[in-house]
Structure formats: structure tokens, C-alpha cells
Amino acid sequence: MRASRWLVVVALLALGLSVQSAWAQVQPPPAGVPPGQNPNERTVNIYGPGQLGSTSGIPTRMDRSRREMNRGRPDTAIMDSLPEEPAAIIEAAQTALNRARKRCRVVEAVVLGRDTDNAPVFEAACERGPGYLVVAGTPPRAVECAEAAEGTGHRDRDPDADVVNECQLAGNGMTLERIADYARRAGVACEIDEGQVVGRHNAGTVIEIGCRSSAGYWLTRKDGAWQRIPCFKVAGEDGVCRFTTAEETADALSARLAGTSAADCRIEETRYVGKAGDRDYLEAACSGGQGYMLEIGEEERVTNAWSCDRAATIAGGCQLRTGRSEG
């Protein structure tokens, strides 16, 4: 490693890498939409990710000004009644999804209300693939169920509308097949044997996945795309991976040490140290008594490894019981 690179790393880490307890703020999913409301009298908004652009249902200043000017005036618009029979609801939701160019054969649907432009809003469960919240407007808009929560804290959300941020139909539940699909989109290559929604973080859905005989991940969404967070990092930031054991984490990290100065280390214990830029730092204690400070970059690759006797100035040095160099 070049001296300048070493000095930069030491300078960053000597400041003290704080472990932000971001995952400790994960909250369980909120309760669903209150029952008993008349959909014909209910205004709802759906906030989707950025790729929906200006048609995402986010109200503009002009929209709000128009509604303020018309507040209290009788509504002269003639609106068609919302469908009530299950078959008619499915047909209307299917038509809207077809117009939105979504591949979905609707098997179940419910009416949620109208948007601020009086277009009908539905939740639809598909025979295969993700379910949708769909606005049958011009143009139609459709948001995958797992994406709907992302915009709930948007600064332009309409205060007069109920925000629909969660699908309720049983067919839109998080099946293992659906979770595995999200994991593949996030670049997870393992065989997934467990999966569960664990809550929300920054208004987005958080899913934990377990891998057969390997360390698992948490899945989150950012800018409309699924991303993975390895369990060694989740656990280090006060989160809990229920489907991954400490031994699986140690084995997965040990396999990544090939080609580094720590290649002979069989990791027994780890401690997440913190983050600097786009790199994570982890202390590893080896079975032979030696220890290393590891720098982990993209794709969870170990990009640098320093023995504990060289890592004394990195975030307070090694602290694990066995994390000391033998020499």
C-alpha cells in the first residue's frame, strides 16, 4: 500500500469512525388504511419512486392553489361511480394496468378511493409477480407495493389526502418467491431459504433474507432500486439478522480474505468498526490468536487488511479479546 494511501486512511479513521445506529430506528409496518370509509368520498395519494417522474401523483403548487381556490364551492364535475362488484373492480384495475403497460393478470383488486384529480385508485394483486397500487387516470400510474412507502415523507405530500403506502391484499404479501426476486435485483447470488419484512427505514420497506449455509442480508430500496446490506454491517449498526449466525458471517468473511495479507486467517469473531466514505471497516479475530483490521469495499470485497500491531491508530485499534498480533 502506498504511504499516501496509508496516511489518508489513518487520517480518516483516527478521527473516530462513529457507528451510526441507523437500523435501530427501523419501525414495524404501520396499520393499514382505516376500514369503513366510503371510497367515493375518500381522496388518496400514492407516492412512488423517482422513475415515475412528473406523473407520480405528487401534487404540484398549481394543484394545491386550484384546490384552495375551489375549497367550499360545489363540485360541478360529473364523476362515474366507482365499481362495487368484485368482477367489475378487477376489470377496472386490469384496464388501468394494461394502459400503464404493466405485465399483470389481476386476480384480486379493491377500490381505495380517488386521487386529487378524481381518478379511481385501486390495489391489485397479480397472478405472478409484484402487486400494484394503481391510479386509473390520464395517464395511468402504477406503483409496485414494495415501492409505495418510499415517498410517504415527501415534502410536497398533500395534507388533505390520505397517503396510501402499504398494500393490504393477502395476494400482495411478501412470499419467499417475491423476496427472492427482490434479492436477485439487489445482486444477491446465494440460495435464499428464508425471508421476512422486518420493518421500515427512512420510509422504505426493509426485508431480511437468509442464505443457505452463508451469511444473509437486509434489502432496502433507494431511488427505485433494491440494495443489499450485508449482515456484518447490519449487526454492527445495532440491527439484528435473525437468519444469519455469527459463524456464517465469519465463514463468509474468511472466504473473502484470499489474496490479502490476512489470507491465512480463519475468522472466529468480528466487530464492525465504522465507515469512511464508501468503505466499511471491520475488526477480525483469527483462530490462531492474531487479528486484523479489514477494509471492505464494493461487492463486500476485502480491499485492505492490516495486522493489529499496525492498526493501533485506526479507530482505537483492535479491541477483540483475541484480536492481537502474536509477534
PDB file of C-alpha atoms in Angstrom, residues 6 9-16 293 308-318:
ATOM      1  CA  TRP A   6      -2.000   4.765   4.315  1.00  0.00           C
ATOM      2  CA  VAL A   9      -6.825   6.068   5.736  1.00  0.00           C
ATOM      3  CA  VAL A  10      -5.203   6.722   9.108  1.00  0.00           C
ATOM      4  CA  ALA A  11      -6.297  10.373   8.998  1.00  0.00           C
ATOM      5  CA  LEU A  12      -9.879   9.372   8.284  1.00  0.00           C
ATOM      6  CA  LEU A  13     -10.032   6.653  10.851  1.00  0.00           C
ATOM      7  CA  ALA A  14      -8.089   8.412  13.596  1.00  0.00           C
ATOM      8  CA  LEU A  15     -10.947  10.923  13.736  1.00  0.00           C
ATOM      9  CA  GLY A  16     -13.047   8.098  15.105  1.00  0.00           C
ATOM     10  CA  MET A 293      -8.411  -4.579  10.712  1.00  0.00           C
ATOM     11  CA  CYS A 308      -3.471  -5.446  14.727  1.00  0.00           C
ATOM     12  CA  ASP A 309       0.057  -4.297  15.589  1.00  0.00           C
ATOM     13  CA  ARG A 310      -0.137  -1.901  12.612  1.00  0.00           C
ATOM     14  CA  ALA A 311      -3.722  -0.833  13.276  1.00  0.00           C
ATOM     15  CA  ALA A 312      -3.297   0.822  16.676  1.00  0.00           C
ATOM     16  CA  THR A 313      -4.140   4.269  15.244  1.00  0.00           C
ATOM     17  CA  ILE A 314      -7.214   3.087  13.341  1.00  0.00           C
ATOM     18  CA  ALA A 315     -10.341   3.977  15.336  1.00  0.00           C
ATOM     19  CA  GLY A 316      -8.722   2.979  18.624  1.00  0.00           C
ATOM     20  CA  GLY A 317      -7.106  -0.188  17.269  1.00  0.00           C
ATOM     21  CA  CYS A 318      -8.109  -3.797  17.790  1.00  0.00           C
TER      22      CYS A 318
END
